[in-house]
Tab-separated table of C-alpha atoms in Angstrom:
chain	number	residue	atom	x	y	z
A	1	MET	CA	-31.509	0.831	6.949
A	2	TYR	CA	-27.269	1.495	7.609
A	3	ASP	CA	-25.784	3.799	9.533
A	4	PHE	CA	-21.946	3.500	8.719
A	5	ALA	CA	-21.179	1.554	4.759
A	6	ILE	CA	-17.482	1.048	3.895
A	7	ILE	CA	-17.186	0.373	-0.117
A	8	GLY	CA	-14.254	-1.876	0.223
A	9	GLY	CA	-12.655	-5.423	1.957
A	10	GLY	CA	-9.161	-4.125	2.019
A	11	ILE	CA	-7.136	-3.530	4.924
A	12	VAL	CA	-7.775	-0.267	4.726
A	13	GLY	CA	-11.665	-0.743	4.837
A	14	LEU	CA	-11.275	-3.394	6.954
A	15	SER	CA	-9.969	-1.308	9.387
A	16	THR	CA	-12.206	0.985	9.661
A	17	ALA	CA	-14.682	-1.157	9.568
A	18	MET	CA	-13.906	-2.798	13.489
A	19	ALA	CA	-12.954	0.877	14.840
A	20	LEU	CA	-16.003	2.155	13.815
A	21	GLY	CA	-17.733	-0.836	15.945
A	22	LYS	CA	-15.362	-0.160	18.600
A	23	ARG	CA	-16.269	3.244	19.163
A	24	TYR	CA	-20.013	3.342	18.013
A	25	PRO	CA	-20.460	-0.366	19.802
A	26	ASN	CA	-24.387	-0.946	18.582
A	27	ALA	CA	-24.305	0.847	15.703
A	28	LYS	CA	-25.405	-1.339	12.183
A	29	ILE	CA	-21.971	-1.269	10.249
A	30	LEU	CA	-22.406	-2.897	6.310
A	31	VAL	CA	-19.095	-3.476	4.391
A	32	LEU	CA	-18.965	-4.138	1.360
A	33	GLU	CA	-16.923	-6.166	-1.445
A	34	LYS	CA	-17.237	-6.207	-4.581
A	35	GLU	CA	-15.011	-10.156	-5.038
A	36	SER	CA	-15.466	-13.089	-3.236
A	37	LYS	CA	-12.428	-12.665	-0.286
A	38	TRP	CA	-11.071	-10.308	1.541
A	39	ALA	CA	-8.524	-8.453	0.524
A	40	PHE	CA	-8.588	-9.588	-3.011
A	41	HIS	CA	-6.174	-6.980	-4.304
A	42	GLN	CA	-3.479	-4.267	-3.196
A	43	THR	CA	-4.023	-6.533	0.137
A	44	GLY	CA	-3.229	-9.415	-1.053
A	45	ASN	CA	-0.777	-8.673	-3.453
A	46	ASN	CA	1.896	-6.818	-1.383
A	47	SER	CA	5.259	-7.788	0.044
A	48	GLY	CA	3.798	-8.072	3.714
A	49	VAL	CA	6.407	-5.943	5.346
A	50	ILE	CA	5.666	-3.517	8.371
A	51	HIS	CA	7.317	-0.682	6.833
A	52	SER	CA	9.394	1.092	9.850
A	53	GLY	CA	8.767	4.873	7.947
A	54	ILE	CA	12.032	6.551	7.576
A	55	TYR	CA	11.363	7.325	4.042
A	56	TYR	CA	7.920	9.722	4.570
A	57	LYS	CA	8.408	13.102	5.120
A	58	PRO	CA	7.759	13.890	8.287
A	59	GLY	CA	4.687	15.372	10.592
A	60	SER	CA	2.625	13.346	7.491
A	61	PHE	CA	0.228	10.654	7.463
A	62	LYS	CA	2.520	8.461	5.973
A	63	ALA	CA	4.649	9.593	9.033
A	64	LYS	CA	2.998	9.899	11.840
A	65	PHE	CA	0.843	5.894	11.082
A	66	CYS	CA	3.028	4.016	9.782
A	67	ARG	CA	5.751	4.741	12.844
A	68	ASP	CA	2.872	4.434	15.331
A	69	GLY	CA	1.563	1.132	12.422
A	70	SER	CA	3.882	-0.559	12.583
A	71	ARG	CA	4.010	-1.127	16.303
A	72	SER	CA	0.084	-1.536	16.994
A	73	MET	CA	0.330	-3.778	14.325
A	74	VAL	CA	3.114	-5.679	15.669
A	75	GLU	CA	0.741	-6.036	18.831
A	76	PHE	CA	-2.633	-6.482	16.871
A	77	CYS	CA	-0.211	-9.865	14.918
A	78	GLN	CA	1.247	-11.060	18.672
A	79	GLU	CA	-1.794	-10.370	20.078
A	80	HIS	CA	-3.221	-12.498	17.738
A	81	ASP	CA	-1.345	-15.585	17.148
A	82	ILE	CA	-0.700	-13.915	12.816
A	83	ALA	CA	2.559	-14.716	11.563
A	84	HIS	CA	5.005	-11.603	11.926
A	85	GLU	CA	8.714	-11.010	12.818
A	86	VAL	CA	10.397	-8.041	13.231
A	87	CYS	CA	13.493	-8.945	11.380
A	88	GLY	CA	14.707	-5.119	10.717
A	89	LYS	CA	16.431	-4.313	8.113
A	90	VAL	CA	19.595	-2.632	5.937
A	91	ILE	CA	19.215	0.514	3.561
A	92	VAL	CA	22.045	0.036	1.144
A	93	ALA	CA	24.536	2.970	-0.759
A	94	THR	CA	26.747	1.055	-4.182
A	95	ASP	CA	28.960	3.812	-5.229
A	96	GLU	CA	29.844	7.294	-3.178
A	97	GLN	CA	27.448	9.343	-5.358
A	98	GLU	CA	24.471	7.412	-2.827
A	99	LEU	CA	26.224	8.888	0.089
A	100	PRO	CA	24.787	12.509	1.102
A	101	ARG	CA	21.098	10.791	-0.057
A	102	LEU	CA	21.823	7.674	2.496
A	103	GLU	CA	22.969	10.039	4.830
A	104	ASN	CA	19.676	12.305	4.665
A	105	LEU	CA	17.837	9.839	4.561
A	106	TYR	CA	19.123	8.506	7.734
A	107	LYS	CA	18.558	12.333	9.613
A	108	ARG	CA	14.741	11.609	8.452
A	109	GLY	CA	14.771	8.114	9.822
A	110	LEU	CA	15.843	10.149	13.289
A	111	GLU	CA	13.146	13.386	12.716
A	112	ASN	CA	10.689	10.852	12.051
A	113	GLY	CA	11.263	9.150	16.002
A	114	LEU	CA	12.629	6.011	14.520
A	115	GLU	CA	15.884	3.782	16.017
A	116	VAL	CA	18.286	3.961	13.445
A	117	LYS	CA	21.958	3.788	13.326
A	118	ARG	CA	24.575	4.676	10.700
A	119	ILE	CA	26.669	0.874	9.508
A	120	SER	CA	29.956	0.448	7.729
A	121	ALA	CA	29.627	-1.680	5.144
A	122	GLU	CA	31.561	-4.348	6.694
A	123	GLU	CA	28.599	-4.014	9.059
A	124	VAL	CA	26.524	-4.706	6.533
A	125	LYS	CA	27.953	-7.844	5.632
A	126	GLU	CA	27.220	-9.314	8.912
A	127	ILE	CA	23.725	-8.475	8.160
A	128	GLU	CA	23.930	-9.202	5.060
A	129	PRO	CA	27.165	-11.755	4.351
A	130	HIS	CA	26.482	-11.347	0.771
A	131	VAL	CA	26.153	-7.506	-0.260
A	132	THR	CA	28.212	-5.127	-1.824
A	133	CYS	CA	28.260	-1.707	-0.540
A	134	VAL	CA	30.047	1.621	0.741
A	135	ALA	CA	27.584	1.791	3.780
A	136	GLY	CA	24.136	1.620	5.305
A	137	ILE	CA	21.284	2.253	7.990
A	138	ARG	CA	20.629	-0.259	9.405
A	139	VAL	CA	16.441	0.454	10.257
A	140	TYR	CA	15.865	-2.166	13.396
A	141	SER	CA	11.453	-1.623	13.556
A	142	THR	CA	10.842	-3.322	10.372
A	143	GLY	CA	9.291	-6.606	9.898
A	144	ILE	CA	6.940	-8.742	7.786
A	145	ALA	CA	3.148	-9.899	8.169
A	146	ASN	CA	1.072	-12.250	6.755
A	147	TYR	CA	-1.093	-9.896	5.960
A	148	LYS	CA	-3.877	-12.042	4.492
A	149	GLN	CA	-4.468	-13.273	8.028
A	150	VAL	CA	-4.720	-9.882	9.058
A	151	CYS	CA	-7.281	-8.836	7.531
A	152	LEU	CA	-9.505	-12.165	8.114
A	153	LYS	CA	-9.115	-12.027	11.699
A	154	TYR	CA	-10.507	-7.979	11.105
A	155	ALA	CA	-13.036	-9.385	9.030
A	156	GLU	CA	-14.194	-11.782	11.590
A	157	LEU	CA	-13.395	-8.952	14.657
A	158	ILE	CA	-15.639	-6.799	12.618
A	159	ALA	CA	-18.367	-9.946	12.970
A	160	LYS	CA	-17.730	-10.250	17.059
A	161	LEU	CA	-19.056	-6.481	16.578
A	162	GLY	CA	-22.270	-6.842	14.963
A	163	GLY	CA	-20.589	-5.405	11.349
A	164	GLU	CA	-22.752	-7.776	8.345
A	165	LEU	CA	-19.629	-8.437	5.961
A	166	ARG	CA	-20.810	-8.400	2.288
A	167	LEU	CA	-18.830	-10.248	-0.189
A	168	ASN	CA	-19.477	-10.325	-3.908
A	169	THR	CA	-21.694	-6.941	-3.460
A	170	LYS	CA	-20.368	-4.076	-6.199
A	171	VAL	CA	-21.420	-0.421	-5.793
A	172	GLU	CA	-22.995	0.651	-9.190
A	173	LYS	CA	-24.806	3.370	-8.097
A	174	ILE	CA	-24.368	6.172	-5.156
A	175	SER	CA	-27.470	8.947	-5.248
A	176	ARG	CA	-29.123	10.507	-1.977
A	177	SER	CA	-33.157	10.087	-0.012
A	178	GLY	CA	-33.363	12.937	1.989
A	179	LYS	CA	-29.366	12.975	4.327
A	180	ASN	CA	-29.323	9.530	4.147
A	181	GLN	CA	-28.131	7.728	0.991
A	182	VAL	CA	-28.837	4.693	-1.026
A	183	LEU	CA	-26.083	2.950	-2.396
A	184	GLU	CA	-27.605	-0.081	-6.068
A	185	THR	CA	-24.928	-3.443	-5.853
A	186	ASN	CA	-25.268	-5.910	-8.182
A	187	ASN	CA	-26.696	-8.028	-5.340
A	188	GLY	CA	-29.272	-4.809	-3.464
A	189	THR	CA	-29.818	-1.902	-2.593
A	190	PHE	CA	-28.870	-0.372	0.976
A	191	GLU	CA	-29.950	2.943	1.974
A	192	THR	CA	-27.090	4.383	4.775
A	193	ARG	CA	-26.392	7.341	6.636
A	194	PHE	CA	-22.912	7.673	6.095
A	195	VAL	CA	-20.724	6.376	3.647
A	196	ILE	CA	-16.610	5.473	4.003
A	197	ASN	CA	-15.279	4.060	0.486
A	198	CYS	CA	-12.691	2.680	0.753
A	199	ALA	CA	-12.416	1.438	-2.686
A	200	GLY	CA	-8.445	1.234	-3.613
A	201	LEU	CA	-7.759	1.603	-7.224
A	202	HIS	CA	-11.801	3.028	-7.748
A	203	SER	CA	-11.574	4.918	-4.924
A	204	ASP	CA	-12.007	8.562	-7.513
A	205	ARG	CA	-14.346	6.159	-9.309
A	206	LEU	CA	-16.436	5.435	-6.018
A	207	ALA	CA	-15.638	9.594	-4.806
A	208	LYS	CA	-17.131	10.490	-8.448
A	209	LEU	CA	-20.425	8.694	-7.656
A	210	ALA	CA	-20.981	10.362	-4.815
A	211	GLN	CA	-20.132	13.582	-6.578
A	212	VAL	CA	-17.688	14.204	-4.220
A	213	ASP	CA	-14.120	15.574	-6.134
A	214	PRO	CA	-11.370	13.390	-5.569
A	215	GLN	CA	-8.754	15.997	-6.073
A	216	ALA	CA	-6.626	13.424	-7.869
A	217	LYS	CA	-6.686	10.644	-10.347
A	218	ILE	CA	-5.249	7.092	-9.904
A	219	VAL	CA	-3.740	5.725	-11.626
A	220	PRO	CA	-2.010	1.914	-12.245
A	221	PHE	CA	1.124	0.753	-11.208
A	222	ARG	CA	1.954	-2.648	-11.827
A	223	GLY	CA	5.134	-4.052	-10.149
A	224	GLU	CA	6.077	-7.173	-10.983
A	225	TYR	CA	8.650	-9.714	-8.456
A	226	TYR	CA	10.418	-12.834	-9.102
A	227	GLU	CA	10.930	-15.008	-6.560
A	228	LEU	CA	15.155	-16.782	-5.143
A	229	ILE	CA	14.503	-20.515	-5.748
A	230	PRO	CA	14.941	-22.242	-2.396
A	231	GLU	CA	19.019	-23.277	-2.878
A	232	LYS	CA	19.434	-19.623	-3.165
A	233	ARG	CA	17.362	-17.900	-0.089
A	234	TYR	CA	20.277	-18.188	1.686
A	235	LEU	CA	22.019	-14.719	0.260
A	236	VAL	CA	19.606	-13.386	1.858
A	237	LYS	CA	18.968	-13.170	5.509
A	238	THR	CA	15.943	-9.992	6.239
A	239	LEU	CA	15.176	-7.144	3.498
A	240	ILE	CA	17.628	-5.552	1.450
A	241	TYR	CA	16.571	-2.338	-0.052
A	242	PRO	CA	19.104	-0.103	-1.995
A	243	VAL	CA	19.021	4.011	-1.441
A	244	PRO	CA	15.852	5.661	-3.639
A	245	ASN	CA	16.250	8.036	-5.237
A	246	PRO	CA	14.680	11.217	-3.851
A	247	ASP	CA	12.777	13.050	-6.937
A	248	PHE	CA	11.646	8.822	-7.766
A	249	PRO	CA	7.690	8.173	-6.222
A	250	PHE	CA	9.447	3.627	-5.974
A	251	LEU	CA	12.424	2.879	-3.548
A	252	GLY	CA	13.941	0.599	-6.726
A	253	VAL	CA	13.929	-3.175	-6.373
A	254	HIS	CA	15.003	-5.197	-3.978
A	255	PHE	CA	15.081	-8.474	-1.262
A	256	THR	CA	11.975	-9.359	1.220
A	257	LYS	CA	12.227	-12.511	2.955
A	258	MET	CA	8.692	-13.231	3.852
A	259	ILE	CA	7.417	-14.506	6.265
A	260	ASP	CA	6.373	-17.775	4.064
A	261	GLY	CA	10.654	-18.035	3.942
A	262	SER	CA	10.733	-17.166	0.485
A	263	VAL	CA	12.970	-14.553	-0.346
A	264	HIS	CA	11.128	-11.981	-3.420
A	265	ALA	CA	13.563	-10.088	-5.857
A	266	GLY	CA	11.795	-6.696	-6.644
A	267	PRO	CA	9.330	-4.921	-7.909
A	268	ASN	CA	10.115	-2.119	-10.845
A	269	ALA	CA	6.866	0.163	-11.215
A	270	VAL	CA	5.645	0.012	-14.551
A	271	LEU	CA	2.375	1.598	-16.184
A	272	SER	CA	-0.339	-1.239	-15.724
A	273	LEU	CA	-2.916	-0.455	-18.825
A	274	LYS	CA	-5.359	-2.062	-16.815
A	275	ARG	CA	-6.838	-0.945	-13.389
A	276	GLU	CA	-6.161	-5.032	-12.090
A	277	GLY	CA	-4.218	-6.083	-14.477
A	278	TYR	CA	-1.661	-8.312	-13.292
A	279	LYS	CA	-0.064	-9.324	-16.492
A	280	LYS	CA	1.898	-7.695	-19.064
A	281	THR	CA	-1.381	-8.706	-21.695
A	282	ASP	CA	-3.654	-7.480	-19.863
A	283	PHE	CA	-6.072	-4.322	-20.535
A	284	ASP	CA	-9.214	-2.712	-20.163
A	285	LEU	CA	-10.229	0.490	-22.357
A	286	ARG	CA	-11.820	2.497	-20.374
A	287	ASP	CA	-8.616	2.177	-18.023
A	288	PHE	CA	-6.060	2.746	-20.780
A	289	ALA	CA	-8.248	5.580	-22.382
A	290	GLU	CA	-8.907	7.805	-18.554
A	291	VAL	CA	-4.904	7.572	-18.020
A	292	MET	CA	-4.033	8.857	-21.670
A	293	THR	CA	-6.225	11.138	-21.614
A	294	TYR	CA	-5.268	12.503	-19.105
A	295	PRO	CA	-2.708	15.492	-18.429
A	296	GLY	CA	-1.284	14.833	-15.438
A	297	PHE	CA	-0.056	11.587	-16.548
A	298	TRP	CA	1.756	13.255	-19.222
A	299	LYS	CA	3.615	15.982	-17.199
A	300	LEU	CA	4.504	12.611	-15.362
A	301	ALA	CA	5.283	10.857	-17.900
A	302	ALA	CA	7.493	13.358	-19.705
A	303	LYS	CA	9.670	14.360	-15.550
A	304	HIS	CA	10.386	10.734	-15.344
A	305	ALA	CA	11.218	8.896	-19.155
A	306	ASP	CA	14.725	8.289	-18.279
A	307	GLU	CA	12.914	6.240	-15.151
A	308	GLY	CA	10.169	5.082	-16.841
A	309	ILE	CA	11.317	3.538	-20.099
A	310	GLN	CA	14.463	1.666	-16.857
A	311	GLU	CA	11.346	0.461	-15.883
A	312	ILE	CA	10.281	-0.512	-18.495
A	313	ILE	CA	13.226	-2.449	-19.917
A	314	ARG	CA	13.106	-4.080	-17.283
A	315	SER	CA	9.889	-5.704	-17.061
A	316	PHE	CA	10.382	-7.250	-20.022
A	317	SER	CA	14.207	-8.310	-20.075
A	318	LYS	CA	15.039	-10.754	-17.157
A	319	ALA	CA	18.874	-9.528	-17.767
A	320	ALA	CA	18.664	-5.943	-16.640
A	321	PHE	CA	15.847	-7.481	-13.980
A	322	THR	CA	19.290	-9.420	-12.877
A	323	ARG	CA	22.115	-6.401	-13.174
A	324	SER	CA	19.791	-3.789	-10.514
A	325	LEU	CA	19.283	-6.675	-7.989
A	326	GLN	CA	23.426	-7.895	-8.842
A	327	LYS	CA	23.857	-4.047	-7.116
A	328	LEU	CA	22.832	-5.234	-4.085
A	329	ILE	CA	24.069	-9.268	-3.955
A	330	PRO	CA	26.764	-9.729	-6.806
A	331	GLU	CA	26.502	-12.543	-7.018
A	332	VAL	CA	22.504	-13.103	-7.486
A	333	LYS	CA	21.847	-15.339	-11.395
A	334	SER	CA	18.884	-14.261	-13.860
A	335	GLU	CA	18.746	-18.662	-12.929
A	336	ASP	CA	18.218	-17.886	-9.281
A	337	LEU	CA	15.023	-16.229	-10.106
A	338	VAL	CA	11.553	-17.503	-10.820
A	339	PRO	CA	8.923	-15.097	-12.042
A	340	CYS	CA	5.547	-14.790	-9.444
A	341	HIS	CA	2.948	-12.418	-8.202
A	342	ALA	CA	3.000	-9.112	-9.118
A	343	GLY	CA	0.433	-6.651	-7.658
A	344	VAL	CA	-1.462	-3.401	-8.663
A	345	ARG	CA	-0.608	0.388	-6.024
A	346	ALA	CA	-3.392	2.766	-6.819
A	347	GLN	CA	-1.634	5.662	-6.952
A	348	ALA	CA	-3.498	9.582	-6.926
A	349	LEU	CA	-1.574	11.453	-9.375
A	350	MET	CA	-2.923	15.455	-9.924
A	351	ASN	CA	-4.194	16.900	-12.756
A	352	ASP	CA	-0.430	19.040	-12.738
A	353	GLY	CA	1.775	15.716	-12.920
A	354	LYS	CA	2.622	15.981	-8.670
A	355	LEU	CA	1.461	12.099	-7.161
A	356	VAL	CA	-0.175	12.245	-4.304
A	357	ASP	CA	3.202	12.096	-1.526
A	358	ASP	CA	0.701	11.606	0.853
A	359	PHE	CA	-2.596	9.677	2.349
A	360	LEU	CA	-5.582	11.618	0.616
A	361	ILE	CA	-8.884	11.591	2.698
A	362	VAL	CA	-11.269	13.306	1.294
A	363	GLN	CA	-14.644	15.016	3.940
A	364	ASP	CA	-18.227	15.749	2.549
A	365	GLN	CA	-21.158	16.006	3.939
A	366	ASN	CA	-22.542	11.829	5.214
A	367	SER	CA	-19.752	10.497	3.077
A	368	VAL	CA	-14.952	10.446	3.983
A	369	HIS	CA	-12.902	9.037	0.667
A	370	VAL	CA	-9.747	7.903	1.074
A	371	CYS	CA	-8.288	8.976	-1.804
A	372	ASN	CA	-4.523	7.252	-1.680
A	373	ALA	CA	-3.880	5.234	0.330
A	374	PRO	CA	-1.281	2.823	-1.626
A	375	SER	CA	1.435	1.462	0.751
A	376	PRO	CA	2.983	1.603	3.885
A	377	ALA	CA	-1.484	1.510	4.167
A	378	ALA	CA	-0.996	-1.638	5.633
A	379	THR	CA	1.682	-1.138	8.590
A	380	SER	CA	-0.603	2.078	8.556
A	381	SER	CA	-3.719	0.224	8.419
A	382	LEU	CA	-4.980	0.191	12.319
A	383	GLU	CA	-3.936	3.867	12.522
A	384	ILE	CA	-5.887	5.611	9.322
A	385	GLY	CA	-8.653	3.394	10.509
A	386	LYS	CA	-8.978	5.254	13.621
A	387	ALA	CA	-7.962	8.004	12.201
A	388	ILE	CA	-10.758	8.162	9.806
A	389	VAL	CA	-13.363	7.585	12.571
A	390	ALA	CA	-12.448	10.158	14.698
A	391	GLN	CA	-13.250	12.590	10.713
A	392	ILE	CA	-16.475	11.316	10.770
A	393	PRO	CA	-18.560	14.536	11.648
A	394	GLU	CA	-20.337	14.632	15.116
A	395	GLN	CA	-23.549	14.670	13.287
A	396	SER	CA	-26.642	14.684	16.392
A	397	HIS	CA	-29.194	12.863	14.121
A	398	LEU	CA	-25.895	10.070	13.742
A	399	MET	CA	-24.744	10.190	17.294
A	400	MET	CA	-28.535	9.012	18.487
A	401	ALA	CA	-28.800	6.240	15.608
A	402	ALA	CA	-25.264	4.300	16.625
A	403	ALA	CA	-26.522	5.110	19.889
A	404	ASN	CA	-29.716	2.940	19.582
């Protein structure tokens, strides 16, 4: 019998288990992960950015958790000697038409309590000599980190707190036994008083297994990257972003200096035909059929048809991808870019075609389901974990069990 069972061993599941162990030091805590490694999917394939929170609506979970998380993540990396760097970033307008959006973004940064500064094209050149633009914003708190190392440290600390960690264990059925829940897996059956679903790309399905309405459907979007060849890494000193389209949910292709010194360029954003489809050829009939028969997807596709077509073109045309990058750094050539790993973002989409633009945490009587936690979830992971634990009802049987 366990007090808490967390499904999913990505950065959110592990941070939640760690927060539980600190809050309830005598509780029996179980973490179940279907893969053979921690942080195998979204966490292990993300860009490694410690985000500032400048993009997110003031007062939203994303804005608060990201702002606080950027600080707590840096402190965690410092405390545990994990590779990281607070290098800052520039967001640049490449033509006059983008200046109003850049100004709105600057004001949003101030509203979110961030240290941001308007800078001229000349000042951008002092930071990033190879960028061409008309103006920019300097965001000081943005950084980079190795989130795989972070997750391994989370797992190590969970074990020290007495938690039980199980890899290669996929939850296949959830049923009730009185007030408790029974998790049937490919590696045994586990009974628990409380379930926390942090299953990422499969979070909506796990919620339904627990007979809980996830309030949205996960639609997978693949983000494809190129990497600058080592001889051209000098073109990028920190992180360089375009001004995003506020009506489109993705940030546009950008340059990211990685913690290992490499420079990644991307991502685009295309529908993945498989929830864990990291290659263009990956296909799963169930995953594909679910998206194609979901009314919300077609409403989204109709609204963003032009942007969606451009993303698809970038996916299949290196020349088109390169042209997008040349808006930021004209010196970049196609031969300077080599393909590297892709990531898949679990994006929750509602039936009316609106993307869930904030973290979505659904509560039930003795379960919590994290049904939307895309970027900046890694940055925010310590704060999300604490917030989930704070939402767990202080039920008498639960508290008694955790105290024993």
